[in-house]
Short mmCIF file of N, CA and C in Angstrom, two decimals:
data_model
loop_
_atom_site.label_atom_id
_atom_site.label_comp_id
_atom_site.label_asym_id
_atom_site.label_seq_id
_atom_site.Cartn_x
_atom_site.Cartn_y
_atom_site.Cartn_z
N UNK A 26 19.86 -14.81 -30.02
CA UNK A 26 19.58 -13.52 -30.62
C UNK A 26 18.08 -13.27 -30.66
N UNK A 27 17.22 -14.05 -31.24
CA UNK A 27 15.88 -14.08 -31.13
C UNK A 27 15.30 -14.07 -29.58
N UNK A 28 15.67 -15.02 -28.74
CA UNK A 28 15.36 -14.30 -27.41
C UNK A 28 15.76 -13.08 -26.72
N UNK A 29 16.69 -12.33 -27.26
CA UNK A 29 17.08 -11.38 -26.75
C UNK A 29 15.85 -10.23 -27.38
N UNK A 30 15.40 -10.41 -28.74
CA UNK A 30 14.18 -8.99 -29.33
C UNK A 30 13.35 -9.45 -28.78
N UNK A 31 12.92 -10.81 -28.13
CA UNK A 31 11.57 -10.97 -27.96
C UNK A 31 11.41 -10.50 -26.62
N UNK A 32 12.66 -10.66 -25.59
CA UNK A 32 12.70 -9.90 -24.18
C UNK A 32 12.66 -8.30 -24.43
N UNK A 33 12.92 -8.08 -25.47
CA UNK A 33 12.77 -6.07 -25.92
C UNK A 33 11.73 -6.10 -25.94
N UNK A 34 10.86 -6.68 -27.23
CA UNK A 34 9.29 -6.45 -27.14
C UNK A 34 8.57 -6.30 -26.09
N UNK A 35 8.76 -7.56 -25.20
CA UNK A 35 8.01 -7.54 -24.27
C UNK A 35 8.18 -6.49 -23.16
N UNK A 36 9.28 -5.91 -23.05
CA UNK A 36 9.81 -4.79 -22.05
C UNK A 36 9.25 -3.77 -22.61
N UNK A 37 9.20 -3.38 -23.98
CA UNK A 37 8.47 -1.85 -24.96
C UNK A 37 7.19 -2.04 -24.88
N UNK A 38 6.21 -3.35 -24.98
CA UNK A 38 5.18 -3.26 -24.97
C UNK A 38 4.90 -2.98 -23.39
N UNK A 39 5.54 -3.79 -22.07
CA UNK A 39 5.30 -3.29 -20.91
C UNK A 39 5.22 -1.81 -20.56
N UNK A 40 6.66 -0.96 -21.00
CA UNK A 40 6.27 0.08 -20.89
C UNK A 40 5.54 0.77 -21.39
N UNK A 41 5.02 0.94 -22.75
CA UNK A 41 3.80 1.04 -23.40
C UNK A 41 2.36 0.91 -22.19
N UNK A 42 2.13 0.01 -21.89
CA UNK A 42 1.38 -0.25 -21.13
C UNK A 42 1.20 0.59 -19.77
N UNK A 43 2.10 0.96 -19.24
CA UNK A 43 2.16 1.28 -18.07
C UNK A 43 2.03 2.92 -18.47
N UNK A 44 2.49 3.54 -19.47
CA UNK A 44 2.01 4.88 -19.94
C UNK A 44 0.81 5.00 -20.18
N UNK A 45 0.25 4.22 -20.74
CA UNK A 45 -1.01 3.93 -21.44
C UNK A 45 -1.75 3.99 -20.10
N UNK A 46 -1.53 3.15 -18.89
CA UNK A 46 -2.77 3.50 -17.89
C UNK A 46 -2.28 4.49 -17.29
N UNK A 47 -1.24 4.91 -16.97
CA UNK A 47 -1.29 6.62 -16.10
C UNK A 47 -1.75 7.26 -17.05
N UNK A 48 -1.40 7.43 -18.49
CA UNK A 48 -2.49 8.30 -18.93
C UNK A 48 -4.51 8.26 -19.16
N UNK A 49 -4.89 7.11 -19.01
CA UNK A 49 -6.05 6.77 -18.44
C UNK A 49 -6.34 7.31 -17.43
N UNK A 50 -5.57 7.28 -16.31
CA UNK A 50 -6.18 7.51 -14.39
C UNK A 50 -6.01 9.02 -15.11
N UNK A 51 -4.70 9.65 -15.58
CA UNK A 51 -5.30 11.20 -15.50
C UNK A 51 -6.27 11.50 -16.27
N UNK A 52 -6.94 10.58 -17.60
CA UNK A 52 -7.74 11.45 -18.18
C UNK A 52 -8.78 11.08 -16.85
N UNK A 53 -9.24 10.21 -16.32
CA UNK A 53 -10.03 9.75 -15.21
C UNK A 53 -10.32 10.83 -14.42
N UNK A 54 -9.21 10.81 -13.71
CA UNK A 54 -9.28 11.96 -12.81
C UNK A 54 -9.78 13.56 -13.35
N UNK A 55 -8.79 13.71 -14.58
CA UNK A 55 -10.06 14.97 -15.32
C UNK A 55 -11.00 15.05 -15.06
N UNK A 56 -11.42 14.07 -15.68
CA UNK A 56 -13.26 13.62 -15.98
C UNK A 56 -13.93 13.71 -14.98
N UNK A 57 -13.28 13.15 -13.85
CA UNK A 57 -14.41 13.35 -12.23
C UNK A 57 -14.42 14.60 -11.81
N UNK A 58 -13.09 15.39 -11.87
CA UNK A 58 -13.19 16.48 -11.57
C UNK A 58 -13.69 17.56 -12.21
N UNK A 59 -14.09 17.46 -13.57
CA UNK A 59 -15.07 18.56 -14.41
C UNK A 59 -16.43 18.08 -13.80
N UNK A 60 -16.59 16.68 -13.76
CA UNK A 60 -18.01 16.47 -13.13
C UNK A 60 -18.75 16.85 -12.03
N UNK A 61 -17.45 17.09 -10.61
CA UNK A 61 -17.54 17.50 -9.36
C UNK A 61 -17.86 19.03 -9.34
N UNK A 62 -17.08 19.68 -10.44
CA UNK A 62 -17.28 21.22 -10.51
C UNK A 62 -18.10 21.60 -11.14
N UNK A 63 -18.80 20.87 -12.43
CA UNK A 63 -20.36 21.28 -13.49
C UNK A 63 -21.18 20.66 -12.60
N UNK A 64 -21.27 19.90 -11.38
CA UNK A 64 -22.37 19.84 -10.33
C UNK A 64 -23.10 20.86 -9.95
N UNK A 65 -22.33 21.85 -10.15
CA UNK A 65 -23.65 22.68 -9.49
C UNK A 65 -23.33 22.98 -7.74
N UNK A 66 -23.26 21.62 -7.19
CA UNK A 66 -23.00 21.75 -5.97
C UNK A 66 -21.90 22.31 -5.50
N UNK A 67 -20.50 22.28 -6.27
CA UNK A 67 -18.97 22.67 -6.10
C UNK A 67 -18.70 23.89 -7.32
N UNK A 68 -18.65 25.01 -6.40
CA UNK A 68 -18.29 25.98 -7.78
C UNK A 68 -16.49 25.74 -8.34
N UNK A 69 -15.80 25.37 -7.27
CA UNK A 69 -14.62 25.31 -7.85
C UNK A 69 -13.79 24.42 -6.96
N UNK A 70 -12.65 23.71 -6.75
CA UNK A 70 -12.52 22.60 -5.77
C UNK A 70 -11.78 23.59 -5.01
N UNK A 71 -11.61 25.11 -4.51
CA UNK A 71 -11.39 25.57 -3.06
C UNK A 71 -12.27 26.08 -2.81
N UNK A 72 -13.41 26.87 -3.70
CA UNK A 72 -14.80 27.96 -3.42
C UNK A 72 -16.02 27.10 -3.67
N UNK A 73 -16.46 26.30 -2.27
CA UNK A 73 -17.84 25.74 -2.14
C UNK A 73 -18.75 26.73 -2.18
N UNK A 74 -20.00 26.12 -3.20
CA UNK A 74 -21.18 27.18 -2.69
C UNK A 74 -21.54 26.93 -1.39
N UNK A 75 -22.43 27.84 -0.60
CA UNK A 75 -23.03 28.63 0.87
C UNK A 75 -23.64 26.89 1.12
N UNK A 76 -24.72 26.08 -0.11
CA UNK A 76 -25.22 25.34 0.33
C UNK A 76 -23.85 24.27 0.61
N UNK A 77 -23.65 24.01 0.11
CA UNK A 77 -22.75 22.73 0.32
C UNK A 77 -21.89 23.31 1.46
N UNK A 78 -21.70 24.29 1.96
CA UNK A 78 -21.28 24.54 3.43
C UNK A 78 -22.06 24.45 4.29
N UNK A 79 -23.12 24.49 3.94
CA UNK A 79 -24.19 24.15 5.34
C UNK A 79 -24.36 22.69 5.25
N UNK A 80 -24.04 21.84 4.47
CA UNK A 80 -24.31 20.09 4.65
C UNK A 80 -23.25 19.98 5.24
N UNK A 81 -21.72 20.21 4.86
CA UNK A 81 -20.90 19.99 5.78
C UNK A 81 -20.87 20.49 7.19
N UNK A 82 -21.28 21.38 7.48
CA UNK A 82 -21.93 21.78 9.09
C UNK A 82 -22.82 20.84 9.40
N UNK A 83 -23.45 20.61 9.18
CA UNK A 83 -24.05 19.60 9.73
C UNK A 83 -23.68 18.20 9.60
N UNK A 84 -23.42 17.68 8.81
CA UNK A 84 -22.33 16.73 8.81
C UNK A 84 -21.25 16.74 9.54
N UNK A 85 -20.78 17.39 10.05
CA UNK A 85 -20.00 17.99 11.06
C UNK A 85 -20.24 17.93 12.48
N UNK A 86 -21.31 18.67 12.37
CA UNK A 86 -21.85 18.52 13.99
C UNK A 86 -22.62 16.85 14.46
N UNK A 87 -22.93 16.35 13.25
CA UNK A 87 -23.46 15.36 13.88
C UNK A 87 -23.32 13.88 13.90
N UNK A 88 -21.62 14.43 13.10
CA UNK A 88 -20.96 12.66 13.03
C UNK A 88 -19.83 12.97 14.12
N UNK A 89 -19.50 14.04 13.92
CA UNK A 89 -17.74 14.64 15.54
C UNK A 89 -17.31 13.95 14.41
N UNK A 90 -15.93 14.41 15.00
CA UNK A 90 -14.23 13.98 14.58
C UNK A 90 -14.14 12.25 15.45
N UNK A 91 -14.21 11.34 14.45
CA UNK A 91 -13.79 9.94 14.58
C UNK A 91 -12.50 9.89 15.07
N UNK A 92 -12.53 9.32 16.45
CA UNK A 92 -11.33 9.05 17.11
C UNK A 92 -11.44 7.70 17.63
N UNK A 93 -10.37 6.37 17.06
CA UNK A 93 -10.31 5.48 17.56
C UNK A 93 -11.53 4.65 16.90
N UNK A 94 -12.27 4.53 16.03
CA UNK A 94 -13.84 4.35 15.58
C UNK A 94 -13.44 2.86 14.79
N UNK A 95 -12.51 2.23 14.74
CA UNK A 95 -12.59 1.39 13.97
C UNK A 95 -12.56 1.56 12.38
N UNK A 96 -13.15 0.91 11.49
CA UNK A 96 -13.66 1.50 10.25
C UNK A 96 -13.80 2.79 9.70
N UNK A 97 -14.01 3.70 10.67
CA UNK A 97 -14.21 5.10 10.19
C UNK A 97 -13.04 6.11 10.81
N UNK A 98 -12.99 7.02 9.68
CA UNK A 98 -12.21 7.79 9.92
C UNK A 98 -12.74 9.24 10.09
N UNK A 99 -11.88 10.35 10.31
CA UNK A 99 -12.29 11.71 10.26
C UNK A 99 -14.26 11.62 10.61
N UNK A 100 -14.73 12.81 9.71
CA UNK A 100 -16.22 13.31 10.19
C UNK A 100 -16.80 11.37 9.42
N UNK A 101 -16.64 10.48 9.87
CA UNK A 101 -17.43 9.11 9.65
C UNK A 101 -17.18 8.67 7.56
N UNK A 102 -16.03 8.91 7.35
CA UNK A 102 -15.44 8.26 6.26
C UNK A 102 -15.37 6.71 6.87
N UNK A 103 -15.87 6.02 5.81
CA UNK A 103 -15.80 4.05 6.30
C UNK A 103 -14.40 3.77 4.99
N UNK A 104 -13.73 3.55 6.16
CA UNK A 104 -12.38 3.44 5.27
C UNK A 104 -12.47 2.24 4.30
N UNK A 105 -12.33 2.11 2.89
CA UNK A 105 -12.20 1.25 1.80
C UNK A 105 -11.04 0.92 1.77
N UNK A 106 -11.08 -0.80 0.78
CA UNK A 106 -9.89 -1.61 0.15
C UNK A 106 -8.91 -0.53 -0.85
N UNK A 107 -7.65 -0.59 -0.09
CA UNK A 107 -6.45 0.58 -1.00
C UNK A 107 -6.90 1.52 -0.64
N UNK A 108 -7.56 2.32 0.34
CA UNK A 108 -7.55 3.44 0.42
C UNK A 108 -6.05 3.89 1.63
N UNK A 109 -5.50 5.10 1.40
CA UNK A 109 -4.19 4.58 2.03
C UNK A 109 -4.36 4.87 4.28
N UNK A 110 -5.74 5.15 4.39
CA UNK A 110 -6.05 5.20 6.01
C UNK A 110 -5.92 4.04 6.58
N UNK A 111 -5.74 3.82 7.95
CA UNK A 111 -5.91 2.56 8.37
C UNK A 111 -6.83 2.49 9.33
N UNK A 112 -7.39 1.61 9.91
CA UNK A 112 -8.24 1.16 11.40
C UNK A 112 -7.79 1.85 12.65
N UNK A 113 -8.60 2.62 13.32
CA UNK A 113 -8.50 3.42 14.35
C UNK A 113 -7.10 4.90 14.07
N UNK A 114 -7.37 5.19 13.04
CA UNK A 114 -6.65 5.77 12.95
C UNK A 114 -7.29 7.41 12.88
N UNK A 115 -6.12 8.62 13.49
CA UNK A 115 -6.92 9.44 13.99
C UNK A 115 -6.53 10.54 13.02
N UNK A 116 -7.67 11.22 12.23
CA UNK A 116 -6.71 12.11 11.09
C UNK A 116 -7.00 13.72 12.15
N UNK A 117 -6.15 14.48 11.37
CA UNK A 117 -6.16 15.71 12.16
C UNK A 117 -7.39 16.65 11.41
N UNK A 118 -7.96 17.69 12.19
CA UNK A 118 -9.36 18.41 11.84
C UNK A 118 -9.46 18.72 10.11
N UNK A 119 -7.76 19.31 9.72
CA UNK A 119 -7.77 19.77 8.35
C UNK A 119 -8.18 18.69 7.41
N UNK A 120 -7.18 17.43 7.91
CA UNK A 120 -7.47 16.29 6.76
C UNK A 120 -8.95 15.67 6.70
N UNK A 121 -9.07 15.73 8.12
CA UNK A 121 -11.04 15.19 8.02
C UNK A 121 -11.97 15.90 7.13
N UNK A 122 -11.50 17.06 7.38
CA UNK A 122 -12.36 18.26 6.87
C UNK A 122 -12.13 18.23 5.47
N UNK A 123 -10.89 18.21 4.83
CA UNK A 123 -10.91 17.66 2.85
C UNK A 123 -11.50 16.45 2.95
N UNK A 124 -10.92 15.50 3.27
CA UNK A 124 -12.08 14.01 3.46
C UNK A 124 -13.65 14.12 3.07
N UNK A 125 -13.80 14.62 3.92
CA UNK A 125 -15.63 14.92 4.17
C UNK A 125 -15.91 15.58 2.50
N UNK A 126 -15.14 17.10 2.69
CA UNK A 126 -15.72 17.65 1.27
C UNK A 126 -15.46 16.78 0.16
N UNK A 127 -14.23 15.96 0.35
CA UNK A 127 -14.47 15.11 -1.17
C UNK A 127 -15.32 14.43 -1.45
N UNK A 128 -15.19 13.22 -0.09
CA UNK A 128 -16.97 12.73 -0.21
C UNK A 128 -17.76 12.92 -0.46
N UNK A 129 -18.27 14.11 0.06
CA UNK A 129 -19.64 14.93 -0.18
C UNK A 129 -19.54 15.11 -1.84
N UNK A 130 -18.09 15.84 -2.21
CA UNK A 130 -17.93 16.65 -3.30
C UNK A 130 -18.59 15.52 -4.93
N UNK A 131 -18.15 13.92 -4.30
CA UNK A 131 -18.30 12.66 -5.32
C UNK A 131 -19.64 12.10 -5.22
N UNK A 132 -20.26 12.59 -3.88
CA UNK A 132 -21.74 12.23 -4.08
C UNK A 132 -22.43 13.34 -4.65
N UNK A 133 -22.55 14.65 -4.77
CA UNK A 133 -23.38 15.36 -5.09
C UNK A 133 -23.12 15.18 -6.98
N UNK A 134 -21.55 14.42 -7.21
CA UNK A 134 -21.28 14.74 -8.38
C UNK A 134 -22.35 13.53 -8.86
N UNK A 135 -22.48 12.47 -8.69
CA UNK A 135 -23.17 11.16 -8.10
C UNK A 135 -24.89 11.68 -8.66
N UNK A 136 -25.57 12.49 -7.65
CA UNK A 136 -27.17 12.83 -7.86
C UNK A 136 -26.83 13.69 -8.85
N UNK A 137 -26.18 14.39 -9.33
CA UNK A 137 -26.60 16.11 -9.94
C UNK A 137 -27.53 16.25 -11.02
N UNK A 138 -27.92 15.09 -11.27
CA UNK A 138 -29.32 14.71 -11.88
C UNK A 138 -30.42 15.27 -11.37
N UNK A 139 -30.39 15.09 -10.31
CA UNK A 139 -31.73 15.58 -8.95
C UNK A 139 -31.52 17.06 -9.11
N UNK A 140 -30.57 18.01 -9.62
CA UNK A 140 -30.54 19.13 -9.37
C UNK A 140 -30.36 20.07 -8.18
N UNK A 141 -31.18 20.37 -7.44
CA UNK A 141 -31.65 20.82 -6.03
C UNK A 141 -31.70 20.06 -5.07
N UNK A 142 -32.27 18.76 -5.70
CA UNK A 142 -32.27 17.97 -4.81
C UNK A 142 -30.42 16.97 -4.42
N UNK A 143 -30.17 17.18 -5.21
CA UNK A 143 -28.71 16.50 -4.73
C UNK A 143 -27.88 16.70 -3.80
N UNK A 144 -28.19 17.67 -3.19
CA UNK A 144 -27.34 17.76 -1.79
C UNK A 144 -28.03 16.71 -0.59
N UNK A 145 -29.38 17.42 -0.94
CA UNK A 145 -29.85 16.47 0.27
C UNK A 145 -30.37 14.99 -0.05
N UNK A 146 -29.81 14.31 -1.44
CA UNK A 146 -29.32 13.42 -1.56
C UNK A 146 -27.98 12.80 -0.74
N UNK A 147 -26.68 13.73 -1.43
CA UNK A 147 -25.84 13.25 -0.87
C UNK A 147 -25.69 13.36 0.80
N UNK A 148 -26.30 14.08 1.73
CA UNK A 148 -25.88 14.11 2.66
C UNK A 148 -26.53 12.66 3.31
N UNK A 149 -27.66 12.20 2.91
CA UNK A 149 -28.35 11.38 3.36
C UNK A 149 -27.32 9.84 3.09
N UNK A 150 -26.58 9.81 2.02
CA UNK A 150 -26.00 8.87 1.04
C UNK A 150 -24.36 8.70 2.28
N UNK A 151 -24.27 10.02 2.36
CA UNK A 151 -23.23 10.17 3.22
C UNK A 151 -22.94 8.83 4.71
N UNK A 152 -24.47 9.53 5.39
CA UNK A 152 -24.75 8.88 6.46
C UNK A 152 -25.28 7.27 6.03
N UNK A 153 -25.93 7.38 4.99
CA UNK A 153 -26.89 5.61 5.19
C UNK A 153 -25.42 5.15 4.26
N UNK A 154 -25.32 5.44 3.34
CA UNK A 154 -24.91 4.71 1.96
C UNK A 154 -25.78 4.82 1.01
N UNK A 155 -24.95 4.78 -0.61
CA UNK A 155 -26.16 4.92 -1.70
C UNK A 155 -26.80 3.96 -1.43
N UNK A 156 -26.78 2.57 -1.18
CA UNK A 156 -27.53 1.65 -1.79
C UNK A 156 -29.14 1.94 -0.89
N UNK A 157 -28.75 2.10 0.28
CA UNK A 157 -29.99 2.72 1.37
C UNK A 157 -30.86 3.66 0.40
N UNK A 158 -30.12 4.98 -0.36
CA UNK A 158 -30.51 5.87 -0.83
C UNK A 158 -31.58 5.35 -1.56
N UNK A 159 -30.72 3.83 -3.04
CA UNK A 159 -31.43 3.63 -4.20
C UNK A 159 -32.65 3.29 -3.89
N UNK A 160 -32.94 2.16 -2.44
CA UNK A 160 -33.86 1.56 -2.26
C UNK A 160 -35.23 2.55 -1.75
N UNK A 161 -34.90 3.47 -1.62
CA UNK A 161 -35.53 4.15 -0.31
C UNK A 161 -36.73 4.62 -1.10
N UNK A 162 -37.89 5.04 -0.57
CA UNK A 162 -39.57 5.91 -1.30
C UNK A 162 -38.92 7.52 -1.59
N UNK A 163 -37.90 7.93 -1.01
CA UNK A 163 -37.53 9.19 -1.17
C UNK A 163 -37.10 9.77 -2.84
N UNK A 164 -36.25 8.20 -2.95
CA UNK A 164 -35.59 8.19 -3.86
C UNK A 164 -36.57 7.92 -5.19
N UNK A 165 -36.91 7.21 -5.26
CA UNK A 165 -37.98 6.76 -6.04
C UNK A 165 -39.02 7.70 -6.55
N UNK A 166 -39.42 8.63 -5.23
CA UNK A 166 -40.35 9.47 -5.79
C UNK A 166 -39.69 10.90 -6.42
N UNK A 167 -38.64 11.00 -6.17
CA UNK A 167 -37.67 11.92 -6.66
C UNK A 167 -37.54 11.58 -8.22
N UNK A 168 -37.57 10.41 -8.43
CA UNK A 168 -37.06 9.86 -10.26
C UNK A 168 -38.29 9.92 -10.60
N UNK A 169 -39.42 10.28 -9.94
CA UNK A 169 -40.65 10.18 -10.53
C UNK A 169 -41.30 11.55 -10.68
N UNK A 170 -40.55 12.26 -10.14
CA UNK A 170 -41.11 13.63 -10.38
C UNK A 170 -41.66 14.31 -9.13
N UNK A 171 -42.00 13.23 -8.25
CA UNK A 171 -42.58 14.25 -7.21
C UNK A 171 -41.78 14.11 -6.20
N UNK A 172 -42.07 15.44 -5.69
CA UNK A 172 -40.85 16.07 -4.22
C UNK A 172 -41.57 16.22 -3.14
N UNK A 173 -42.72 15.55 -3.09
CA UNK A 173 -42.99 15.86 -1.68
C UNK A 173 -42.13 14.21 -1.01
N UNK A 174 -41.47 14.84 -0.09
CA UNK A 174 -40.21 13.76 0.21
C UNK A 174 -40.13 14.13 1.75
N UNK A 175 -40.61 15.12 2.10
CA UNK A 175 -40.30 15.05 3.68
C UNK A 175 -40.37 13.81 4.43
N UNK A 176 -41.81 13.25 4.53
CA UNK A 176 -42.06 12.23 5.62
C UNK A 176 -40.79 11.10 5.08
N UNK A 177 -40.94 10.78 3.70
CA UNK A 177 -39.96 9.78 3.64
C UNK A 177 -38.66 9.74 4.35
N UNK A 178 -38.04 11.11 3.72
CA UNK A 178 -36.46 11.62 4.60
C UNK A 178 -36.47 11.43 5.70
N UNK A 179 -37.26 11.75 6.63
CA UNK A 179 -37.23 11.80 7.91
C UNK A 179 -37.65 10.36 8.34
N UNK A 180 -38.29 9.76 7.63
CA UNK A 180 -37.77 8.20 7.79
C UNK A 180 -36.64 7.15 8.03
N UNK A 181 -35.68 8.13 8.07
CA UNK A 181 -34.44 7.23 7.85
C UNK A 181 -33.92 7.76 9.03
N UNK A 182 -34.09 7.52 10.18
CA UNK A 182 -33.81 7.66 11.76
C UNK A 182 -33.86 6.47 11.89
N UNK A 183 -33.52 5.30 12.04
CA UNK A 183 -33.52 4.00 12.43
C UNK A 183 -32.46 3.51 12.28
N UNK A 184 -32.00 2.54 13.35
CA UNK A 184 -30.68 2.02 13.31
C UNK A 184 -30.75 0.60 13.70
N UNK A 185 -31.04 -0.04 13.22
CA UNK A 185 -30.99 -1.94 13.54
C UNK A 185 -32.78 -1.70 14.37
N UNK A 186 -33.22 -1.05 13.14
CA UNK A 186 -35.00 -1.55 13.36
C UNK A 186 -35.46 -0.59 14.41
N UNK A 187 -34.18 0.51 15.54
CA UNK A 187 -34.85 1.20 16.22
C UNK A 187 -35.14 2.80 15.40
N UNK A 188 -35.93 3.44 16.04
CA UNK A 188 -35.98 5.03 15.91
C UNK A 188 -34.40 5.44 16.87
N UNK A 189 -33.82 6.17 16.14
CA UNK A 189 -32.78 6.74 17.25
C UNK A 189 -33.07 8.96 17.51
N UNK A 190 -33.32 9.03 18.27
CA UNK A 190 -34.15 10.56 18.27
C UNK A 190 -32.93 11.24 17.68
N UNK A 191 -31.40 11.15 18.02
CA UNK A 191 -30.45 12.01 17.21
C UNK A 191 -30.39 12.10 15.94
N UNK A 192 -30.99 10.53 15.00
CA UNK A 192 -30.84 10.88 13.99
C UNK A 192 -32.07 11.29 13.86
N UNK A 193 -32.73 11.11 14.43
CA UNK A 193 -34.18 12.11 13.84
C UNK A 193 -33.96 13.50 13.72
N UNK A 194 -32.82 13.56 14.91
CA UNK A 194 -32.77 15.53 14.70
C UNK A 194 -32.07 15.74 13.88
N UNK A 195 -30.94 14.84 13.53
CA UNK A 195 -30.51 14.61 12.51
C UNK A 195 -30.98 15.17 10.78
N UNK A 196 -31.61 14.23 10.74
CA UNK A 196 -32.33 14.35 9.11
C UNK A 196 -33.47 15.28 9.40
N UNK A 197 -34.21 15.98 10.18
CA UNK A 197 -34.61 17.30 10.08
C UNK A 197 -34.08 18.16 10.16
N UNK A 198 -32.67 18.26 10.85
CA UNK A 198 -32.36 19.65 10.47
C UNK A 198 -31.16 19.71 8.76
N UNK A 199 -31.10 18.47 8.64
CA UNK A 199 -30.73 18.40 7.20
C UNK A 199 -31.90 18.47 6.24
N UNK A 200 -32.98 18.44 6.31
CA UNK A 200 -34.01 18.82 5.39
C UNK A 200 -34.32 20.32 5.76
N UNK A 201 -34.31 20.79 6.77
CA UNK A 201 -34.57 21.81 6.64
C UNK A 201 -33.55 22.84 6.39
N UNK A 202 -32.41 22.16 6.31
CA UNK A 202 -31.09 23.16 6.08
C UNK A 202 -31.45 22.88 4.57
N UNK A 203 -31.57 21.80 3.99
CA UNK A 203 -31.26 21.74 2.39
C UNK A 203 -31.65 21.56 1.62
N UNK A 204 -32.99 21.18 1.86
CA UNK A 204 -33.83 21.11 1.07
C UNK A 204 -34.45 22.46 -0.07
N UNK A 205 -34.84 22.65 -1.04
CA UNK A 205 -34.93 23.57 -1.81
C UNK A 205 -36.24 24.36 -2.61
N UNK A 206 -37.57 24.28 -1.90
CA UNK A 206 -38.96 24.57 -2.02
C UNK A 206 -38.81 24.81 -3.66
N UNK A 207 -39.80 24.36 -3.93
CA UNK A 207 -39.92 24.92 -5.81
C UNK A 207 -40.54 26.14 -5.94
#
């Protein structure tokens, strides 16, 4: 008899539990998504502002649609642990295209500290990775107040120690698409 309440408990407290974290992931998910939309960068998750359509254009034009890429998927998503994509796998233009904006949509939510400057944070974050970002003089002089950041940005054309000229055209015409003069 006593093993039989103590197998109840443990079944009420399990399910207990298991309510308890789906209601966590949704307050979670709330939470990122008020953050993605008080960015600044996302007026609403179907109505992007003008800027954050011009990073995805260019992001666009200068990663192509990942076909067969290994690791990456759609416009150069690096597929993560549990994420449900797999290796060489080929998504169709629509799904790349939400892909990308979410990405984008979680990095700009990411800088929106920077203000103005967070797009052309995230697009940069996009292509290197944050941690590239944290390390970088761009970044640094951004938390410090000053924006003169061109030469730095345009620093980040290098790929295993070389200059590569695409990404040079690269990150100039992303500074000059997004960047935001005071």
């Amino acid at each position: 008899m006593d093993m039989r309440k103590s197998k109840k408990r443990i079944h009420s407290a399990t399910q207990r539990l298991r309510i308890l974290s789906r209601v966590f992931c949704i307050c979670l998910i709330l939470i990122l998504s008020y953050a993605v939309i008080s960015s600044g960068a996302v007026k609403t998750t179907c109505n992007y502002s003008p800027e954050f359509e011009k990073a995805v254009a260019v992001i666009k034009k200068y990663e192509g649609l990942h076909r067969n890429k290994g690791i990456l998927v759609g416009y150069g998503h690096k597929i993560l642990a549990g994420e449900p994509y797999k290796r060489n796998q080929n998504l169709s233009e629509a799904e790349a295209d939400k892909l990308l904006r979410s990405d984008l949509a979680k990095l700009c939510a990411k800088y929106r500290s920077f203000g103005k400057d967070s797009l052309l944070l995230s697009a940069l974050a996009y292509n290197c990775g944050i941690g590239v970002v944290a390390k970088s003089t761009m970044y640094k002089n951004l938390l410090n107040g000053n924006r003169d950041i061109k030469k730095s940005y345009l620093a980040h054309c290098k790929y295993r120690g070389k200059t590569l000229n695409q990404l040079r055209r690269r990150r100039i015409e992303e500074f000059e698409t997004l960047f935001i003069p005071d």
